[in-house]
Tab-separated table of C-alpha atoms and ligand atoms in Angstrom:
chain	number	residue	atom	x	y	z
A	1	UNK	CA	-40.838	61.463	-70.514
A	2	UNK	CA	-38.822	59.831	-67.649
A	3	UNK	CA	-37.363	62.130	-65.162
A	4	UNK	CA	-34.366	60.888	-63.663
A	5	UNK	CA	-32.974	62.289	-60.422
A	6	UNK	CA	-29.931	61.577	-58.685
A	7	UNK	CA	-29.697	63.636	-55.058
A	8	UNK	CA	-26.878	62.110	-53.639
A	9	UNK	CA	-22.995	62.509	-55.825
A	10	UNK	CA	-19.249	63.608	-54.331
A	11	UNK	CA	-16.591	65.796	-55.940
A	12	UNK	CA	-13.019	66.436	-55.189
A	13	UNK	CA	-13.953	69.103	-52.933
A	14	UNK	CA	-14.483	65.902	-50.572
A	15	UNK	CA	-13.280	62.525	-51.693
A	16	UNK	CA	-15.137	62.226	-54.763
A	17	UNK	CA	-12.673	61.718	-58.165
A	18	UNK	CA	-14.251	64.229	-60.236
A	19	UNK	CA	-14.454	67.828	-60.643
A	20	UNK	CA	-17.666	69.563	-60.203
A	21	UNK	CA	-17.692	70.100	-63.938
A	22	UNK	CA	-16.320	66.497	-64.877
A	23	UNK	CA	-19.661	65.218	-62.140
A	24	UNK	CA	-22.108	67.010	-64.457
A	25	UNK	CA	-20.702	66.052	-67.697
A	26	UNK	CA	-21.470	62.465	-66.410
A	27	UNK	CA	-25.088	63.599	-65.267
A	28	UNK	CA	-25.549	64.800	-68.767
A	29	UNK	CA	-23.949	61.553	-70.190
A	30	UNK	CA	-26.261	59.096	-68.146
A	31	UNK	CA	-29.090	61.022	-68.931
A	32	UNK	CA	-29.461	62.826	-65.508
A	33	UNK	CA	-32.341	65.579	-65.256
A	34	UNK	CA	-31.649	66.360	-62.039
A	35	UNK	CA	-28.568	66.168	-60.072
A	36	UNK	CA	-27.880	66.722	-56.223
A	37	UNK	CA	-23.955	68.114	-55.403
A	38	UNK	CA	-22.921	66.370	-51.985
A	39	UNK	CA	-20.058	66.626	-50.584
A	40	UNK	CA	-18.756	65.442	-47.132
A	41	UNK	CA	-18.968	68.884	-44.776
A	42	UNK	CA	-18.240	71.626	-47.833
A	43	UNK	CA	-19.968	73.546	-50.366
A	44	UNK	CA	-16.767	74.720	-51.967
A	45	UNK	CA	-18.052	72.803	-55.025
A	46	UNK	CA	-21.432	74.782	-56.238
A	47	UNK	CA	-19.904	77.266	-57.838
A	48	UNK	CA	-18.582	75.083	-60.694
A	49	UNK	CA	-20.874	72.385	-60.327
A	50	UNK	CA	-23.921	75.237	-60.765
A	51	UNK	CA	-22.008	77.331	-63.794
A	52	UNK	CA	-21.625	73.532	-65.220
A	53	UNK	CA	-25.015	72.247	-64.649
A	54	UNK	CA	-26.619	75.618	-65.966
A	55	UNK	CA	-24.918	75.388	-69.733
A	56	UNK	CA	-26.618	71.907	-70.092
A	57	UNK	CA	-29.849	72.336	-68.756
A	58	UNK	CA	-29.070	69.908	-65.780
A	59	UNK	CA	-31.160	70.841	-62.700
A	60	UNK	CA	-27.894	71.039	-59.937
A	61	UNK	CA	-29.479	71.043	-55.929
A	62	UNK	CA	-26.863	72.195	-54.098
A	63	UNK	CA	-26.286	69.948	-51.039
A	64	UNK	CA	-23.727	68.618	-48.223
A	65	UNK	CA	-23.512	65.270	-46.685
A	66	UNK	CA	-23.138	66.561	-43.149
A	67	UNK	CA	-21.219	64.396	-41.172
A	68	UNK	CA	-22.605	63.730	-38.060
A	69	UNK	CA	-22.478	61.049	-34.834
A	70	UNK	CA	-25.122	59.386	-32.683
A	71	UNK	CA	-24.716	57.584	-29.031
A	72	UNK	CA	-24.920	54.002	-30.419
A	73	UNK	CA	-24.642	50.385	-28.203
A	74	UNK	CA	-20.757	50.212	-28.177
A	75	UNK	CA	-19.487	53.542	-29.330
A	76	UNK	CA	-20.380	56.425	-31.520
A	77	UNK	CA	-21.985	55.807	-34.578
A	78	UNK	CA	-21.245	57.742	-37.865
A	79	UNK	CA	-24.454	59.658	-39.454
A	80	UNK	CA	-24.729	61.243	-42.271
A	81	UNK	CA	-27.470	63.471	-42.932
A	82	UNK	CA	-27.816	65.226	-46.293
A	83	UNK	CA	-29.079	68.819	-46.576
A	84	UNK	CA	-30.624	70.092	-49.425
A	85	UNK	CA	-30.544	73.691	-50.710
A	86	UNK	CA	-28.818	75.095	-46.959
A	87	UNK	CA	-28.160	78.760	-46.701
A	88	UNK	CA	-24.395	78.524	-47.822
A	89	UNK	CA	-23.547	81.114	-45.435
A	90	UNK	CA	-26.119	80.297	-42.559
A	91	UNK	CA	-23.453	80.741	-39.369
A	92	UNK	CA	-24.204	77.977	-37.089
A	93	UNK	CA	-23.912	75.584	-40.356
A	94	UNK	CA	-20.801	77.222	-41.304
A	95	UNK	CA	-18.968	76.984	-37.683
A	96	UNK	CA	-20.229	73.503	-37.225
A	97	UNK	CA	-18.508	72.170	-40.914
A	98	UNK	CA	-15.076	74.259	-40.604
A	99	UNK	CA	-14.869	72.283	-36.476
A	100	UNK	CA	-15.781	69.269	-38.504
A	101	UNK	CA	-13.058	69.647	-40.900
A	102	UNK	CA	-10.669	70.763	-39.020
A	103	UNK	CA	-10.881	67.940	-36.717
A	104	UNK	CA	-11.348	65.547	-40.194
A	105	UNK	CA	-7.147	66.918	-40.567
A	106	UNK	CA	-5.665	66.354	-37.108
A	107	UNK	CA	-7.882	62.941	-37.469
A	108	UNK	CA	-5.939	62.083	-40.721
A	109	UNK	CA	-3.460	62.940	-38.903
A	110	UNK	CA	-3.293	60.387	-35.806
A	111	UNK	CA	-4.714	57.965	-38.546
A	112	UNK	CA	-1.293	58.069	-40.446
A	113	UNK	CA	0.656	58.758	-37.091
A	114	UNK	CA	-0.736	54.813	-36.242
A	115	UNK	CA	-0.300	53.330	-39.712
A	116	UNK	CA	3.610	54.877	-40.269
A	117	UNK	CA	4.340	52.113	-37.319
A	118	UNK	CA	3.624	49.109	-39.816
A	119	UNK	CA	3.703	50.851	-43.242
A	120	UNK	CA	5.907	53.244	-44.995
A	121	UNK	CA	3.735	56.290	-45.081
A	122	UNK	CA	3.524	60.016	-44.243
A	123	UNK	CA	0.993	62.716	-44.094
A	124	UNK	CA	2.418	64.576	-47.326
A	125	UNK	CA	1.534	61.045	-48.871
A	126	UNK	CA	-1.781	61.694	-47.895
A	127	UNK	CA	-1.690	65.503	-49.060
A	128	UNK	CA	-0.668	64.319	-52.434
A	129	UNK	CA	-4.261	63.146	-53.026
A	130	UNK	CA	-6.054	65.745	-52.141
A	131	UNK	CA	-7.165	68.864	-53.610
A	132	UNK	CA	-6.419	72.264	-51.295
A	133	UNK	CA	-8.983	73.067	-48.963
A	134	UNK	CA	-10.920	69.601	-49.683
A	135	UNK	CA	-12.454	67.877	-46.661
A	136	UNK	CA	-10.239	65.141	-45.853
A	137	UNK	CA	-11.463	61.835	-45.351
A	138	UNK	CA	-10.146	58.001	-44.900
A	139	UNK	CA	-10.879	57.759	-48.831
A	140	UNK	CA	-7.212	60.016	-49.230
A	141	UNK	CA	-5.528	58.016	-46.940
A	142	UNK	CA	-6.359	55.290	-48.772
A	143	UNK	CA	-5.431	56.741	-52.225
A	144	UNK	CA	-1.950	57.403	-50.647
A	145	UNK	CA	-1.710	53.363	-49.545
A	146	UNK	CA	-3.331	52.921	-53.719
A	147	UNK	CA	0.026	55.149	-54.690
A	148	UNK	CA	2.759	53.690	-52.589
A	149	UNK	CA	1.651	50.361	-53.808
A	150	UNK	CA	0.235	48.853	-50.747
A	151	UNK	CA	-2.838	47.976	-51.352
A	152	UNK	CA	-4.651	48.159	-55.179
A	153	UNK	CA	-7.703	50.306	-54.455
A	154	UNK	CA	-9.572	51.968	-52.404
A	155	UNK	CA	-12.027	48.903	-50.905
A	156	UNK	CA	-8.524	46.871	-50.246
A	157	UNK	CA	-7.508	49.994	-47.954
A	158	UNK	CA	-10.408	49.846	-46.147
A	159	UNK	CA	-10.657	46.416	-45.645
A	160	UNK	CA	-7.394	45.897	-44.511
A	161	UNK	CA	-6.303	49.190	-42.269
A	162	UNK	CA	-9.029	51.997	-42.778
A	163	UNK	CA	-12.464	50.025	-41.468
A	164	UNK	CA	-13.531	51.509	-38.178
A	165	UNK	CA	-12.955	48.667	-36.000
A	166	UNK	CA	-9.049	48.782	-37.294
A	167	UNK	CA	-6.333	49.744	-34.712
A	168	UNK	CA	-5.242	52.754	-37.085
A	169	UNK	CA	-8.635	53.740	-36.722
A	170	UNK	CA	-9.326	57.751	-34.916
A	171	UNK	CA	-12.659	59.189	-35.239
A	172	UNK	CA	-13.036	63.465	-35.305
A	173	UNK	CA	-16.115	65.346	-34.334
A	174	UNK	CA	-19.048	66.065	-35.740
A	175	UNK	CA	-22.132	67.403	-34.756
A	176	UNK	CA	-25.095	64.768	-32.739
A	177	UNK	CA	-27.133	63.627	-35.786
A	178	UNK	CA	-30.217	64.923	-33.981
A	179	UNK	CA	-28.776	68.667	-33.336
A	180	UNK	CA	-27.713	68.495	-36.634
A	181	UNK	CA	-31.313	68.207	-38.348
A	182	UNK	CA	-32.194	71.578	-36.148
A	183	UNK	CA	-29.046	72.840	-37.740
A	184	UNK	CA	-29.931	72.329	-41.011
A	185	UNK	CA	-33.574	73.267	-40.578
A	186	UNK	CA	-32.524	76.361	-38.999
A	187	UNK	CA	-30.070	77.244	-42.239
A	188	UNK	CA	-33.689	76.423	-44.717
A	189	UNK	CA	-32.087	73.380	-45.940
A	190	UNK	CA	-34.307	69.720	-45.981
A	191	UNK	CA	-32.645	67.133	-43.920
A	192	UNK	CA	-32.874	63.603	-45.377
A	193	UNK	CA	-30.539	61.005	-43.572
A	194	UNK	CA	-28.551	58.770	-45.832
A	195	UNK	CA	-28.092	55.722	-46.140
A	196	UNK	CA	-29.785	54.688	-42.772
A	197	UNK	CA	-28.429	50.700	-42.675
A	198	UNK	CA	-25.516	50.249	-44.855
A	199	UNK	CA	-24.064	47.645	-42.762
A	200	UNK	CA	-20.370	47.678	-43.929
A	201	UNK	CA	-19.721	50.880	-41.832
A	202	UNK	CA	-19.169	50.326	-38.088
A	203	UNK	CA	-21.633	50.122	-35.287
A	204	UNK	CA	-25.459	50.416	-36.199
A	205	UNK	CA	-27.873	53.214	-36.459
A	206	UNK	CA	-30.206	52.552	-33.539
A	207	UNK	CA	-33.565	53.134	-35.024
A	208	UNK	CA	-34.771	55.067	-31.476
A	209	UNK	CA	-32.097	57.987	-32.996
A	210	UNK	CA	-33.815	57.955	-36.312
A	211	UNK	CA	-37.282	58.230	-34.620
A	212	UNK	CA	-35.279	61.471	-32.700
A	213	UNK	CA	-34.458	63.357	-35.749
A	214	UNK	CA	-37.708	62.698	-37.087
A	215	UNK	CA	-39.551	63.937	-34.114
A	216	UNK	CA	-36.779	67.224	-34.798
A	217	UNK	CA	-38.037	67.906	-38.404
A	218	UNK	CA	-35.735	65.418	-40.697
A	219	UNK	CA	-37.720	64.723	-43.953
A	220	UNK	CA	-36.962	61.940	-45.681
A	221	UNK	CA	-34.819	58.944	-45.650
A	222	UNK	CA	-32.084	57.480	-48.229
A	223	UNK	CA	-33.591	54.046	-48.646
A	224	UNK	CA	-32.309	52.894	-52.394
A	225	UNK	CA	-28.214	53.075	-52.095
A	226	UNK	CA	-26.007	50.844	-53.468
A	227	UNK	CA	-24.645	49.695	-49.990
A	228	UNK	CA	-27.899	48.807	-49.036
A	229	UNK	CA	-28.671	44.833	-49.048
A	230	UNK	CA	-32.631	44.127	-50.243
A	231	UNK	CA	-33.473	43.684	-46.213
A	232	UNK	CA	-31.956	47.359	-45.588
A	233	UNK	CA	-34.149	48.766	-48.396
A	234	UNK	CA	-37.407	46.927	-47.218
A	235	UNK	CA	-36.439	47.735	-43.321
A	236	UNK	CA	-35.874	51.716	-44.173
A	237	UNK	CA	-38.866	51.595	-46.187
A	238	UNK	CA	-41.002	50.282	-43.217
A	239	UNK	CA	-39.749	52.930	-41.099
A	240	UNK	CA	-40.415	55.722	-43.543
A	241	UNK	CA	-43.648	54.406	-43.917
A	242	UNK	CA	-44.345	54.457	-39.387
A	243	UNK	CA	-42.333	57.834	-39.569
A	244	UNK	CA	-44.026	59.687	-42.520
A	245	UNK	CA	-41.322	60.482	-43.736
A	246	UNK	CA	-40.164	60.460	-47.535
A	247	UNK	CA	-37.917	57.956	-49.623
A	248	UNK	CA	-35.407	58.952	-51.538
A	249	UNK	CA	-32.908	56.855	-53.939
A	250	UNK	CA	-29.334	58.122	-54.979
A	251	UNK	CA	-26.239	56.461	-56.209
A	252	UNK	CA	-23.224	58.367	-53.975
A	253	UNK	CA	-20.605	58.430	-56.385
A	254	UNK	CA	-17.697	59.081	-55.751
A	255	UNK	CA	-16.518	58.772	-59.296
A	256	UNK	CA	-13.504	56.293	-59.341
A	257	UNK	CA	-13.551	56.037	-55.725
A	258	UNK	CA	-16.730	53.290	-55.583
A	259	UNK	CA	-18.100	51.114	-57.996
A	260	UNK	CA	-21.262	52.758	-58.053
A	261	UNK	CA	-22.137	54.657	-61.627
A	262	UNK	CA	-24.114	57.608	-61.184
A	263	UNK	CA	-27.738	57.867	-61.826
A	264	UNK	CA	-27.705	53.952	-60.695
A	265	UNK	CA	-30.531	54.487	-57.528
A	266	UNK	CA	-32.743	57.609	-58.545
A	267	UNK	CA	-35.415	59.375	-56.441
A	268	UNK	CA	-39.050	59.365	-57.677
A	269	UNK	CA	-40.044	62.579	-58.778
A	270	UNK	CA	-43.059	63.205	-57.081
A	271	UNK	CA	-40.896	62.296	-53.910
A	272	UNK	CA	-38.688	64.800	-55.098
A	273	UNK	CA	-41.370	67.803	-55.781
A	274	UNK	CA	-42.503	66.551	-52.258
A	275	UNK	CA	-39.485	67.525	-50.807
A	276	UNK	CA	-39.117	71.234	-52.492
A	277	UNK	CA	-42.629	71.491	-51.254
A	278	UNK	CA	-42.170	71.338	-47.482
A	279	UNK	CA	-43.055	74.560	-45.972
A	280	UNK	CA	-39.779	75.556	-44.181
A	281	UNK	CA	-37.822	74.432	-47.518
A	282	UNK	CA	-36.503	77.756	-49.286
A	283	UNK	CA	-35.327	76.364	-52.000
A	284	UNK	CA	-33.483	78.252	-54.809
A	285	UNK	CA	-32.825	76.180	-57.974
A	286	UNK	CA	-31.686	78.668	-60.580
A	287	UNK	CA	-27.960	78.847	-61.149
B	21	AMP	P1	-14.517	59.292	-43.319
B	21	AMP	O1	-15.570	60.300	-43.701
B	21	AMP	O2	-13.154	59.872	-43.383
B	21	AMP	O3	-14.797	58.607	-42.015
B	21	AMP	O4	-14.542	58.156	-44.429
B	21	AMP	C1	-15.774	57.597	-44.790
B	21	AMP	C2	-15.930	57.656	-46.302
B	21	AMP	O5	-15.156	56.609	-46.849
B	21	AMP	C3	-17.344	57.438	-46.779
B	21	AMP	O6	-17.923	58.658	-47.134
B	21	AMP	C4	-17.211	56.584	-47.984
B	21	AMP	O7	-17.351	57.391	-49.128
B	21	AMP	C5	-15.794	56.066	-47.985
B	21	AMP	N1	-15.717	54.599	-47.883
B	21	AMP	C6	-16.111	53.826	-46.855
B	21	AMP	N2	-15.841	52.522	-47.100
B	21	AMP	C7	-15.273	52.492	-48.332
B	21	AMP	C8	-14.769	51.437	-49.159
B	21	AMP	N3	-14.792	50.159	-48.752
B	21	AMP	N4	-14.265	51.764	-50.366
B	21	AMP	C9	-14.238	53.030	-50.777
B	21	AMP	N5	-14.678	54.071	-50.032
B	21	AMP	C10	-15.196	53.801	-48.837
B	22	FE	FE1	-17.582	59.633	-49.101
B	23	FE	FE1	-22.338	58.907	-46.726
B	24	ZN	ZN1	-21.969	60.255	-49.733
């Protein structure tokens, strides 16, 4: 029997499309065994995602995509670093995701502030799009520029005002990608950085920083993802391979939001017993 496993998936909690419950009923319909919940900076989607997952004998790994930066050439460089099966409630992991999201609003913020000079727009624009409580990203900003008709999807916002060498563009904090693998260690979850290379995103990931969190405990890398060109696969692959560290494979939907379908990159399993199996994991995968 093929066991397919999908660690890497966004919600509306964050700036997914879907609700935790519509996410799973599309795990079940691609054939998903095992599904990984993570969203930008929140767990606010388990709950439903794990009450969902349970009546349909989906394994659900609750996760975040922890934002995070790293001292790059020319400015900081946005990291993300999944965490696996984190104490929900671990303090230090907790403060660090509600400054990270409340700097993600007053970001949104000065981002709209800038655009509102060339385009007809206003922060309740952008509040229209968002669930309450969600963490707010450029992916609501440009569902707001999707509604008011001035641009036709998400990819055209981006392209045209949202990229991060725009002039609109504001970054917010987040955490130094290498603290934040001792963060995540420290709340028993397993740190695996995503999607080392995908080039479309701003300034590069300088492989001395991966080679940092490494040396600090992270566990695996993301090397299948659908932003990921065949020389970014074979390039994270050779550095998991001089690392030791593990390779993982996961679509990130976002559900409308990207083109990716879910269950399109999967994670081996044995990679993926590998991973419980590390000896400061604690994982709990029961609903
Ligand atoms: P932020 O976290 O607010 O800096 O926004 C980054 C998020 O925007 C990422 O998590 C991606 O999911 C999303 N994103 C980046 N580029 C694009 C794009 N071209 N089309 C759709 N979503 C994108
Ligand atoms: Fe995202
Ligand atoms: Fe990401
Ligand atoms: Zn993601």
């Amino acid at each position: 029997m093929v066991v397919l496993i999908d660690l890497h998936a966004h919600t509306l909690a964050s700036d997914g499309t879907d609700t935790p419950t519509q996410l799973v009923v599309e795990a079940a319909r691609v054939g998903l065994d095992v599904l990984a919940i993570t969203d930008h900076d929140t767990t606010d989607g388990w709950a439903e995602a794990a009450s969902a997952a349970g009546e349909r004998g989906i394994t659900l790994v609750r996760g975040i995509e922890v934002s995070c930066g790293a001292p790059s050439a020319d400015r900081l460089a946005s990291v993300h670093l999944l965490a696996y099966l984190p104490d929900p409630d671990d303090a230090p992991l907790v403060r660090e995701m509600t400054l990270t999201r409340d700097s993600r609003e007053r970001r949104a913020e000065r981002i709209v502030e800038a655009l509102a000079r060339d385009v007809d727009i206003a922060y309740d624009d952008v509040l229209a799009q968002l669930e309450p409580g969600a963490t707010v990203g450029r992916p609501h900003i440009a569902d707001a520029l999707v509604a008011l008709g001035v641009v036709v999807d998400r990819d055209e916002a981006f392209e045209r005002y949202l990229h991060t060498g725009s002039p609109y563009y504001v970054s917010h904090y987040a955490p130094d990608a290498v603290e934040a693998v001792t963060l995540v260690l420290g709340a028993g979850g397993i740190p695996v950085l995503a999607h080392p290379f995908a080039g479309k995103r701003g300034p590069h990931l300088d492989e001395s920083i991966i080679e940092e969190m490494a040396g600090a405990g992270l566990v695996g890398l993301e090397a299948h993802h659908p932003e990921h060109s065949d020389q970014e696969v074979a390039r994270t692959l050779d550095l998991a391979r001089g690392l030791g560290l593990l390779v993982t494979g996961s679509s990130d939907y976002h559900g409308e939001g990207k083109v990716q379908r879910l269950g399109s990159r999967t994670t081996h399993p044995d990679v993926f017993a590998a991973l419980l199996e590390r000896p400061h994991a604690t994982p709990v995968l029961t609903p």
